PDB file of C-alpha atoms and ligand atoms in Angstrom:
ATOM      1  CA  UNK F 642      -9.543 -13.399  -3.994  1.00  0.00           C
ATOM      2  CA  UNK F 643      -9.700 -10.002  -4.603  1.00  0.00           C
ATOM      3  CA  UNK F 644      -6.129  -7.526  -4.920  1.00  0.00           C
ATOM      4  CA  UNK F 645      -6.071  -3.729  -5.394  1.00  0.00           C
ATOM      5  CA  UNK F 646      -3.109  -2.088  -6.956  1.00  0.00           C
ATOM      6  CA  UNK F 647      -2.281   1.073  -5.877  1.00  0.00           C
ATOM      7  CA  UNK F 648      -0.525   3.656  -8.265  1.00  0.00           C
ATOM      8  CA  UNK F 649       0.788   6.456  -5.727  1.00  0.00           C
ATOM      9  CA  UNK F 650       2.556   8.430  -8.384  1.00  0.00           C
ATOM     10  CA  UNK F 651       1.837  11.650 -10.273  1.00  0.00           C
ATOM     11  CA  UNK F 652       3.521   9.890 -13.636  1.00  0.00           C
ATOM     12  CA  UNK F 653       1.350   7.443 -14.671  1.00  0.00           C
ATOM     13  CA  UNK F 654       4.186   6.166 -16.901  1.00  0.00           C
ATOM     14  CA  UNK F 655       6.714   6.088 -14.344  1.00  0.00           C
ATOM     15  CA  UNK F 656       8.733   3.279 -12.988  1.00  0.00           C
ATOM     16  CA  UNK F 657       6.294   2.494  -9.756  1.00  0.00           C
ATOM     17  CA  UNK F 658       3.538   2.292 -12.389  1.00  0.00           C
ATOM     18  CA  UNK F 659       5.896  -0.304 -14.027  1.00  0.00           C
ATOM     19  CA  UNK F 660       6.402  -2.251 -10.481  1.00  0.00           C
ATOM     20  CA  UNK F 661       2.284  -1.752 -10.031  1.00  0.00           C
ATOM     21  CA  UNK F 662       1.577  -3.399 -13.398  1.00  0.00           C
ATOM     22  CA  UNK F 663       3.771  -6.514 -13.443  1.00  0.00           C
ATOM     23  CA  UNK F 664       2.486  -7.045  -9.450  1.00  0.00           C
ATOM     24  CA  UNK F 665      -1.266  -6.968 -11.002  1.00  0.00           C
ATOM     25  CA  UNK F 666       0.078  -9.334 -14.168  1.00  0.00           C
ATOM     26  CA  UNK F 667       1.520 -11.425 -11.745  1.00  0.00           C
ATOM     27  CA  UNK F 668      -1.477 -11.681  -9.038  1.00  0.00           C
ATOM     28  CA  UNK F 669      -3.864 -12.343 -12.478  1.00  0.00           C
ATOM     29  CA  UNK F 670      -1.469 -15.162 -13.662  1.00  0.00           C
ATOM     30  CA  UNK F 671      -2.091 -16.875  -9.956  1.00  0.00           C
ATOM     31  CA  UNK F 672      -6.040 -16.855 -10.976  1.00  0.00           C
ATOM     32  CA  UNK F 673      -6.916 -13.652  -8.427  1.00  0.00           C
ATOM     33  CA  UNK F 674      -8.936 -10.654  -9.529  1.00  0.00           C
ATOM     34  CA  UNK F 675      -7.527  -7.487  -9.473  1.00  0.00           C
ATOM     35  CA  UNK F 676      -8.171  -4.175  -9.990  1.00  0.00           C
ATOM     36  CA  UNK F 677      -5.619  -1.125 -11.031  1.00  0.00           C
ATOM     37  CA  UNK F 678      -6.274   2.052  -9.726  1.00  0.00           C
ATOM     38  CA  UNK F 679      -4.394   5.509  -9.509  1.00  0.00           C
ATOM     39  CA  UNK F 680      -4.889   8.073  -6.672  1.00  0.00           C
ATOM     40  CA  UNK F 681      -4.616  11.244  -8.607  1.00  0.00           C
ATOM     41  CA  UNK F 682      -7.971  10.151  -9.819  1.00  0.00           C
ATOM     42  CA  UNK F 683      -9.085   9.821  -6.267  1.00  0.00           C
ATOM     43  CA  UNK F 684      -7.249  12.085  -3.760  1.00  0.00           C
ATOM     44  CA  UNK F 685      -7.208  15.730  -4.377  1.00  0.00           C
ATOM     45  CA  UNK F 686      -7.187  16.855  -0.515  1.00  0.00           C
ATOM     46  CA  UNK F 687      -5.221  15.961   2.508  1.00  0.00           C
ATOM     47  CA  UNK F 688      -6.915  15.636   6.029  1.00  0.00           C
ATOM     48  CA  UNK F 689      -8.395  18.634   7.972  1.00  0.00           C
ATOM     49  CA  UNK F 690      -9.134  19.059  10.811  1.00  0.00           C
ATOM     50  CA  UNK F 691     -12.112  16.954  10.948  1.00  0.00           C
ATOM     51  CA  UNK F 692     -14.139  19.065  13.846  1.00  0.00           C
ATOM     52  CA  UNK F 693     -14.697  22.180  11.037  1.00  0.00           C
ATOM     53  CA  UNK F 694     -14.567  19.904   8.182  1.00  0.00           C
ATOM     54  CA  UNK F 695     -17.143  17.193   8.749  1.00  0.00           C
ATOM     55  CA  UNK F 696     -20.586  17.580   7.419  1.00  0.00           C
ATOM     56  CA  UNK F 697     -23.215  17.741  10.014  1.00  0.00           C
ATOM     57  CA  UNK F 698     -24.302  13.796   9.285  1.00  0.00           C
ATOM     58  CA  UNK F 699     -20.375  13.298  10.336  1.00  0.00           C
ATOM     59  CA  UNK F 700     -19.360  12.645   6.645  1.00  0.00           C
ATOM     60  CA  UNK F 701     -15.802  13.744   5.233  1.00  0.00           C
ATOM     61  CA  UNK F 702     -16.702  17.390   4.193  1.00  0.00           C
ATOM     62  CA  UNK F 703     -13.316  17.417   1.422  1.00  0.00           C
ATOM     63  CA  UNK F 704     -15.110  17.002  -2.375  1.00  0.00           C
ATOM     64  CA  UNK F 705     -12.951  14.458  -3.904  1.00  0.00           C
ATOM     65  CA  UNK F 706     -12.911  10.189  -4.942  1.00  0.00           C
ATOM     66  CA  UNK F 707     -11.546   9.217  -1.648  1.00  0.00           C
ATOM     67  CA  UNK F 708     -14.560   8.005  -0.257  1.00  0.00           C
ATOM     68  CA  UNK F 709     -15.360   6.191  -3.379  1.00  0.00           C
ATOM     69  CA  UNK F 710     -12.211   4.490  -3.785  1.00  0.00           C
ATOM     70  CA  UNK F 711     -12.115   3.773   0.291  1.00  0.00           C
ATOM     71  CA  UNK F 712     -15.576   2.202   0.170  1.00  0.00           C
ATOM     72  CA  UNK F 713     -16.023   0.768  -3.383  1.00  0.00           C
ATOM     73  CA  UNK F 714     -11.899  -0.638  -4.003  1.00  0.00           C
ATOM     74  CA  UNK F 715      -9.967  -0.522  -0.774  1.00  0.00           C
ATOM     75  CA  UNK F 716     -12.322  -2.164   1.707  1.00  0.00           C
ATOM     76  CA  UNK F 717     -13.457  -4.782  -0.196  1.00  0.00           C
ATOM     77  CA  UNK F 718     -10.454  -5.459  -1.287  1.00  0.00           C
ATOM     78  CA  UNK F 719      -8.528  -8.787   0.127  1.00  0.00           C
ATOM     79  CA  UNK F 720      -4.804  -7.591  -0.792  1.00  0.00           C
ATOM     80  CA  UNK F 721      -3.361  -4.619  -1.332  1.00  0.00           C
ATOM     81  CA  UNK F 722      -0.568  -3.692  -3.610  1.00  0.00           C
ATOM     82  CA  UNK F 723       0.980   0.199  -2.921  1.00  0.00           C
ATOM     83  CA  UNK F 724       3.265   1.375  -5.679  1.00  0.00           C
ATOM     84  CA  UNK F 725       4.968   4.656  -4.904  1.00  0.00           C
ATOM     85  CA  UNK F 726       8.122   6.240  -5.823  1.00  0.00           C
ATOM     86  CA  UNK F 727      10.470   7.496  -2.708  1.00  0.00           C
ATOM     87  CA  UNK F 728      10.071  11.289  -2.025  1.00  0.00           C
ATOM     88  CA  UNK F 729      12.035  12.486   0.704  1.00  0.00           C
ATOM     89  CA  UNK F 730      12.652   8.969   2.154  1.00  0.00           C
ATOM     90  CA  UNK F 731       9.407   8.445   2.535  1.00  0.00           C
ATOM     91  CA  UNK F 732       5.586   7.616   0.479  1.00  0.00           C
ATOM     92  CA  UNK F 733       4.231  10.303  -2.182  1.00  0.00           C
ATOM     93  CA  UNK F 734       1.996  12.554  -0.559  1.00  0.00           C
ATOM     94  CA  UNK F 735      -0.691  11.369  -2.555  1.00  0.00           C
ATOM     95  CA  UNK F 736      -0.318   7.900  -0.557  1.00  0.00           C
ATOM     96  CA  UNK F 737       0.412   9.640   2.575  1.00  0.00           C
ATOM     97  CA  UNK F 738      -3.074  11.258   2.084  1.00  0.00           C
ATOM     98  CA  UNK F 739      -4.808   8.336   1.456  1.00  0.00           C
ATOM     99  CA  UNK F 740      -2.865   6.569   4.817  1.00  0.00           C
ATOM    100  CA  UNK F 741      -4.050  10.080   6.812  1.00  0.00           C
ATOM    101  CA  UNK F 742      -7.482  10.756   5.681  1.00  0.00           C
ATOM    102  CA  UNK F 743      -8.279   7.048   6.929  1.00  0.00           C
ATOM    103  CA  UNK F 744      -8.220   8.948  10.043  1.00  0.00           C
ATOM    104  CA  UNK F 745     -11.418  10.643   9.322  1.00  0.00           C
ATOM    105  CA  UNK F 746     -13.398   7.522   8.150  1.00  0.00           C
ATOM    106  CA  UNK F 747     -12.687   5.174  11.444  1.00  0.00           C
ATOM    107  CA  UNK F 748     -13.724   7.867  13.736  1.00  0.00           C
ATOM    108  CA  UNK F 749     -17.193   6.799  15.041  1.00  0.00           C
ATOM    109  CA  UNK F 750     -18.716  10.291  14.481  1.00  0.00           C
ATOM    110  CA  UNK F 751     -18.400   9.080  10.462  1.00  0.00           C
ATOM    111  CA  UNK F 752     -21.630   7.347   9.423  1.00  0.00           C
ATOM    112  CA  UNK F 753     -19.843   4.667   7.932  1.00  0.00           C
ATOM    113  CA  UNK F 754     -16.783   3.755  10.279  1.00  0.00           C
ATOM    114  CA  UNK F 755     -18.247   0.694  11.349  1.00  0.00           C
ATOM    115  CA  UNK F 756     -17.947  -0.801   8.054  1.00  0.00           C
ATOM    116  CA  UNK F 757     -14.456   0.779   7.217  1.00  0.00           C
ATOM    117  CA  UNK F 758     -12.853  -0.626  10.879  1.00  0.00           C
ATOM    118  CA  UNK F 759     -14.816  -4.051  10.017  1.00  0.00           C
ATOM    119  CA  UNK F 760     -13.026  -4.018   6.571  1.00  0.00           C
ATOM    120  CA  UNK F 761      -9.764  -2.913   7.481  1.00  0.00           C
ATOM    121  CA  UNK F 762      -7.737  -5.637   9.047  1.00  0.00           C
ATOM    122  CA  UNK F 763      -6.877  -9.448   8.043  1.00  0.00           C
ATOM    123  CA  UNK F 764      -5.699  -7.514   4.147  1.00  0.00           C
ATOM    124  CA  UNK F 765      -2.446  -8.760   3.406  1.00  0.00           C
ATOM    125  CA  UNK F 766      -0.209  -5.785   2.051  1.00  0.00           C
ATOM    126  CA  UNK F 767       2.396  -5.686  -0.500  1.00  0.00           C
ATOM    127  CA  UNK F 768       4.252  -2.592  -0.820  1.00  0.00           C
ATOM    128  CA  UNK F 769       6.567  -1.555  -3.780  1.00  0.00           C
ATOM    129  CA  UNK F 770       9.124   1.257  -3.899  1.00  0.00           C
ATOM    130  CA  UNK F 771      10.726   3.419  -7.030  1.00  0.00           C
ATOM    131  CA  UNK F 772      13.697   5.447  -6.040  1.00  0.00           C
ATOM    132  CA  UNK F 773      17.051   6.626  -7.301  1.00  0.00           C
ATOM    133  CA  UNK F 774      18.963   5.444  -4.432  1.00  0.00           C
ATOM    134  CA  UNK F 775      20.578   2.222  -3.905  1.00  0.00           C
ATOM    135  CA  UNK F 776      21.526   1.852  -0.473  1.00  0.00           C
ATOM    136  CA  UNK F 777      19.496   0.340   1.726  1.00  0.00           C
ATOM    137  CA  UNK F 778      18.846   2.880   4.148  1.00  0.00           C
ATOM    138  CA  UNK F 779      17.342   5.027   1.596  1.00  0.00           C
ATOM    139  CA  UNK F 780      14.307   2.682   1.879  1.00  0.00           C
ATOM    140  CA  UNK F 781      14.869   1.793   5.160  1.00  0.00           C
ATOM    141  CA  UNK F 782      12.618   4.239   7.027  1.00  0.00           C
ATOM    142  CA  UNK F 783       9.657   3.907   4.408  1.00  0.00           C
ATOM    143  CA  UNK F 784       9.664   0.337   5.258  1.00  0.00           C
ATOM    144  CA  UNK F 785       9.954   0.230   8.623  1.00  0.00           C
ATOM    145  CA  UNK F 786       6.345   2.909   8.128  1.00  0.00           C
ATOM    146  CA  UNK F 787       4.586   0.310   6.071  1.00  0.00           C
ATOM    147  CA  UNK F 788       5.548  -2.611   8.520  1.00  0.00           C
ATOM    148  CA  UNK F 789       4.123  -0.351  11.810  1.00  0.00           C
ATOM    149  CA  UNK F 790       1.086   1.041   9.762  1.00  0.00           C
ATOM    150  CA  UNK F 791      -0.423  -2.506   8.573  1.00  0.00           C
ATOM    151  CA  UNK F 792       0.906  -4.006  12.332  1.00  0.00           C
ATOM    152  CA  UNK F 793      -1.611  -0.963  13.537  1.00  0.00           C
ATOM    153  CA  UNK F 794      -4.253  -1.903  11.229  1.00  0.00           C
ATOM    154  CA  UNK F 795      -3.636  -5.938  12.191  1.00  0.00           C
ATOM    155  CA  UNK F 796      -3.022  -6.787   8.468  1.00  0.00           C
ATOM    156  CA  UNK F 797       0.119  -8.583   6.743  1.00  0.00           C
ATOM    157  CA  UNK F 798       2.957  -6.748   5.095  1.00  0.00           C
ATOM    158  CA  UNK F 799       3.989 -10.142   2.925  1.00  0.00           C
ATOM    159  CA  UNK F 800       6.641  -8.465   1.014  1.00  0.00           C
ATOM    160  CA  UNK F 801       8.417  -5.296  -0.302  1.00  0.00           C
ATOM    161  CA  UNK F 802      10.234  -5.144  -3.994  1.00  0.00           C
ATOM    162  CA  UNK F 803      12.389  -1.661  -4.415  1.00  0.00           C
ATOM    163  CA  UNK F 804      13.092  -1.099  -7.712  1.00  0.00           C
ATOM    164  CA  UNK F 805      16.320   1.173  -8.938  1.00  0.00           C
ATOM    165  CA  UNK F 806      15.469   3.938 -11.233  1.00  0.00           C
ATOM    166  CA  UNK F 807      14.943   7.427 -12.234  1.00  0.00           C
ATOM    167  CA  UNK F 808      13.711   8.793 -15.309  1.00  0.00           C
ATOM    168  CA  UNK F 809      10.582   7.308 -16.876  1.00  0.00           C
ATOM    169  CA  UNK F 810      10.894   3.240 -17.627  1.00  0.00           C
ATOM    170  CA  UNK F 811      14.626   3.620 -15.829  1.00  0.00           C
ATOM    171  CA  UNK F 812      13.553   0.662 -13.592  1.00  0.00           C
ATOM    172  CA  UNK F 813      13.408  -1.643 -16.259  1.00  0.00           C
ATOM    173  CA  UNK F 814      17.107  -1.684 -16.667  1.00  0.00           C
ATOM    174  CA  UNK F 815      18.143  -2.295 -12.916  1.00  0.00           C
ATOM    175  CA  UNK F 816      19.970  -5.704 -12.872  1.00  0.00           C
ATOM    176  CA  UNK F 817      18.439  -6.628  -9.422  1.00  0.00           C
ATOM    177  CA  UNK F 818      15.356  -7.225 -12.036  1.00  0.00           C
ATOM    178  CA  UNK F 819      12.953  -5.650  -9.693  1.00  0.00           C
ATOM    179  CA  UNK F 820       9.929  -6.275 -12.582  1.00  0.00           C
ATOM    180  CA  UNK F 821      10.261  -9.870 -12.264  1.00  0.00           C
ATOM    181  CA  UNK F 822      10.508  -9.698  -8.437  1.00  0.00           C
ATOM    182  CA  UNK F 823       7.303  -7.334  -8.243  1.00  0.00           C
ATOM    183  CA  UNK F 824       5.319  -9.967 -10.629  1.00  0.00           C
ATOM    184  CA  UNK F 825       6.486 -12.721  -8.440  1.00  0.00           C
ATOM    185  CA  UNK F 826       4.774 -11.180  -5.379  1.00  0.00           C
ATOM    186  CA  UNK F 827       2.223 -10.498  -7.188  1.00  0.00           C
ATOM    187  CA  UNK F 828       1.169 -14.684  -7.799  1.00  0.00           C
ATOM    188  CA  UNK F 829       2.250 -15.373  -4.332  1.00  0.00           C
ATOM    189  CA  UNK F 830       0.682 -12.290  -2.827  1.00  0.00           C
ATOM    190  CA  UNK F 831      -2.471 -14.730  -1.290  1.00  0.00           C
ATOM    191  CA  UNK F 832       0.140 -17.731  -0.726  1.00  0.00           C
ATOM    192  CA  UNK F 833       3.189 -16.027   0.750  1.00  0.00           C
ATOM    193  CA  UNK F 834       3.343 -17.515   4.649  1.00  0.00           C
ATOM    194  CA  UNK F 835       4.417 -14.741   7.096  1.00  0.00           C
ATOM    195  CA  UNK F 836       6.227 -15.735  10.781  1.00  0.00           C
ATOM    196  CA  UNK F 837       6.247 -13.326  13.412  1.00  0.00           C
ATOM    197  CA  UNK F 838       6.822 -14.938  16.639  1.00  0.00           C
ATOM    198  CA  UNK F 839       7.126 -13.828  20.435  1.00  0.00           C
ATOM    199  CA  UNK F 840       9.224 -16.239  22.585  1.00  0.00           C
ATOM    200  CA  UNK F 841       6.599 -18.141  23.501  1.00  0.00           C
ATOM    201  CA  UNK F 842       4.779 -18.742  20.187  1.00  0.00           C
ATOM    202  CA  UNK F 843       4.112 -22.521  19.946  1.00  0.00           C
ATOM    203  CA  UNK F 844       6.147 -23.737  16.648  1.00  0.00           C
ATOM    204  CA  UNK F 845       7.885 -26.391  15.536  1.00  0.00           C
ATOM    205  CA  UNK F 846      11.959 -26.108  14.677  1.00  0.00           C
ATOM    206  CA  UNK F 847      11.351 -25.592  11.281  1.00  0.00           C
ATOM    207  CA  UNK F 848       9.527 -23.057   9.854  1.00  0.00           C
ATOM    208  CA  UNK F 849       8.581 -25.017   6.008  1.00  0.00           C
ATOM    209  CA  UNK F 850       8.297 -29.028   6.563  1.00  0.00           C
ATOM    210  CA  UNK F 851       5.629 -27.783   9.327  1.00  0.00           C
ATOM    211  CA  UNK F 852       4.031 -25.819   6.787  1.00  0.00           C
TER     212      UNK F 852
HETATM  213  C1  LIG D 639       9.961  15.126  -4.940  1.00  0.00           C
HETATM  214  C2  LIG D 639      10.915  14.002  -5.208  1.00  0.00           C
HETATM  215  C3  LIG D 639      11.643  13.480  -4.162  1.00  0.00           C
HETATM  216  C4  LIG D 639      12.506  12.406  -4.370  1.00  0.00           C
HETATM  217  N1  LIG D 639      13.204  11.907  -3.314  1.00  0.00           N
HETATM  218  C5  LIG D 639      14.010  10.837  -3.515  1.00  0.00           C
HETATM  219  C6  LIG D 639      14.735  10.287  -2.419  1.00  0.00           C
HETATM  220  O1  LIG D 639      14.657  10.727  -1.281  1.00  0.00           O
HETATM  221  N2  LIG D 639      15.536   9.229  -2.676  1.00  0.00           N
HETATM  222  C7  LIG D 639      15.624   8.656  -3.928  1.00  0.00           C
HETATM  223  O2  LIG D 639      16.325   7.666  -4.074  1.00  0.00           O
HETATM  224  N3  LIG D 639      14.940   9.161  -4.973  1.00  0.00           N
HETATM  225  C8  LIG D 639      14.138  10.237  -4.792  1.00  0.00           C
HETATM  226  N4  LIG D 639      13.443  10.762  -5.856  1.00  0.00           N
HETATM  227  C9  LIG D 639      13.537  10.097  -7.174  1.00  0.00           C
HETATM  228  C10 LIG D 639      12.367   9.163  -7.421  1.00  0.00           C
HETATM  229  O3  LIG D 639      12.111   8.316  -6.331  1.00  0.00           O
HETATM  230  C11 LIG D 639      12.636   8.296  -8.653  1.00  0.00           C
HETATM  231  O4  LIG D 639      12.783   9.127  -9.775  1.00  0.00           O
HETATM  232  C12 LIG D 639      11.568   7.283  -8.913  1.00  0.00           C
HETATM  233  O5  LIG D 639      11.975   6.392  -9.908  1.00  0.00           O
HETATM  234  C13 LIG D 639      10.267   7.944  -9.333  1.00  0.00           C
HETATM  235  O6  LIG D 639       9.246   6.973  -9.440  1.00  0.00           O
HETATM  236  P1  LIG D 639       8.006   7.213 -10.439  1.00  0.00           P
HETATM  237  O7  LIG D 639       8.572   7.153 -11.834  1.00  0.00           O
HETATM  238  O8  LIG D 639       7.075   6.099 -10.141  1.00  0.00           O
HETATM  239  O9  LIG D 639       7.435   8.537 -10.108  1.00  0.00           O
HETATM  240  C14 LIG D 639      12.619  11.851  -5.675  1.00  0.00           C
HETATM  241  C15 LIG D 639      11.896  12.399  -6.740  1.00  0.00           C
HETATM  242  C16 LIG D 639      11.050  13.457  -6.516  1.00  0.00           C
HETATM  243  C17 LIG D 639      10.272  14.033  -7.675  1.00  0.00           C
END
C-alpha cells in the first residue's frame, strides 16, 4: 500500500514534522511505501473564486505545485497522514488551502475532476496535531473538522495522535509520548479496524472475537 505524509507546517523542523516522521518510520516498519512531502513546496495560493480564475480549458488558473502534488501524491495515494500544528484551534492555513482548493479540482468544469472524485474516497486518514495546549478542547474542534471532512469525502479517519509542545523538538519531551503513539499509527495505519454503526447495522456483540 501506498501512504502520503503530509507536513502542514512552515518549520520544517518543528514538532508536527517530528509526529510526520515517526508516522512515516512507523508505516515503513509495517512493509508500506510512503512518501514525505511538505506543502510549502506545493501550496503558495489559496482558492479564488474559480469563475475569474479558471483557465479557459477549466484548469486551476493559481501558478503553484498544488496540482502536482493533488494528481501525482495525494490521489494515488492509499493513506494519508496530515501533520499540522494548531493555529487558532484549528489546521495551518497551508492545510486549510490544500482542504479548500480541492474545491476547484472536483468541479466538473476542471478537465481532470473525474479522476480526482474517482480517487478521492475509500483513503483511510490519519491526522496528527502539534499544539501548546493540553486540554482537550483545544483540539476538540480541529478534530471534530477532520472527522466531518473525510465523512464528506467517504474515507476513514483511523486515528488522531496530539502531541504537547511548543518550541522546536518541544514534543519530544511530552510524557504522553506522542512520538511513539504517532509511529504506532503509522504500522497500523492499513490494519486499524474502524466501527461506525447506525442502530440497525448488522453486528455481532462483540466488536474483536468477530473480527
Ligand atoms: C499562529 C499560531 C497560532 C497558534 N495557535 C495555537 C492554539 O490555538 N493553541 C495551541 O495550543 N497552540 C497554538 N500555537 C502553538 C503551536 O501549535 C505549537 O507551537 C506547535 O508545537 C507548533 O507546531 P510546529 O512546530 O509543527 O509548527 C500557535 C502557534 C502559532 C504560530
Amino acid at each position: 500500500m501506498r501512504g502520503l505524509v503530509l507536513k502542514a507546517s512552515p518549520r520544517r523542523d518543528g514538532n508536527s514534522a517530528l509526529l510526520a516522521d515517526a508516522a512515516a518510520a512507523g508505516v515503513r516498519e509495517a512493509g508500506h511505501e510512503v512518501t514525505v512531502l511538505h506543502l510549502d513546496d506545493f501550496v503558495e495560493g489559496m482558492l479564488r473564486d474559480c469563475r475569474t480564475c479558471r483557465h479557459d480549458d477549466g484548469a486551476c488558473g493559481i501558478p503553484d505545485g498544488y496540482e502536482r502534488l493533488l494528481t501525482e501524491h495525494l490521489v494515488p495515494a492509499d493513506a494519508l497522514v496530515l501533520a499540522t500544528p494548531l493555529y487558532w484551534y484549528g489546521m495551518s492555513a497551508r492545510l486549510k488551502s490544500t482542504v479548500d482548493r480541492l474545491f476547484c479540482f472536483m468541479s466538473e468544469d476542471h478537465p481532470g475532476s473525474a479522476a480526482v472524485l474517482a480517487g478521492l474516497p475509500g483513503k483511510r486518514v490519519a491526522v496528527l496535531i502539534a499544539c501548546e495546549e493540553s486540554y482537550r478542547g483545544a483540539t476538540l474542534g480541529l478534530q471534530g473538522q477532520f472527522q466531518e471532512l473525510t465523512r464528506y469525502l467517504r474515507q476513514d479517519l483511523v486515528g488522531v495522535v496530539v502531541g504537547i509542545g511548543n518550541s522546536r523538538g518541544d514534543v519530544r519531551h511530552d510524557p504522553g509520548d506522542p512520538l511513539r503513539a504517532a509511529a504506532d499509527l503509522g504500522r497500523r495505519l492499513f490494519d486499524l479496524r474502524i466501527t461506525d454503526y447506525r442502530f440497525d447495522t448488522p453486528r455481532d456483540n462483540a466488536v474483536w472475537s468477530a473480527g
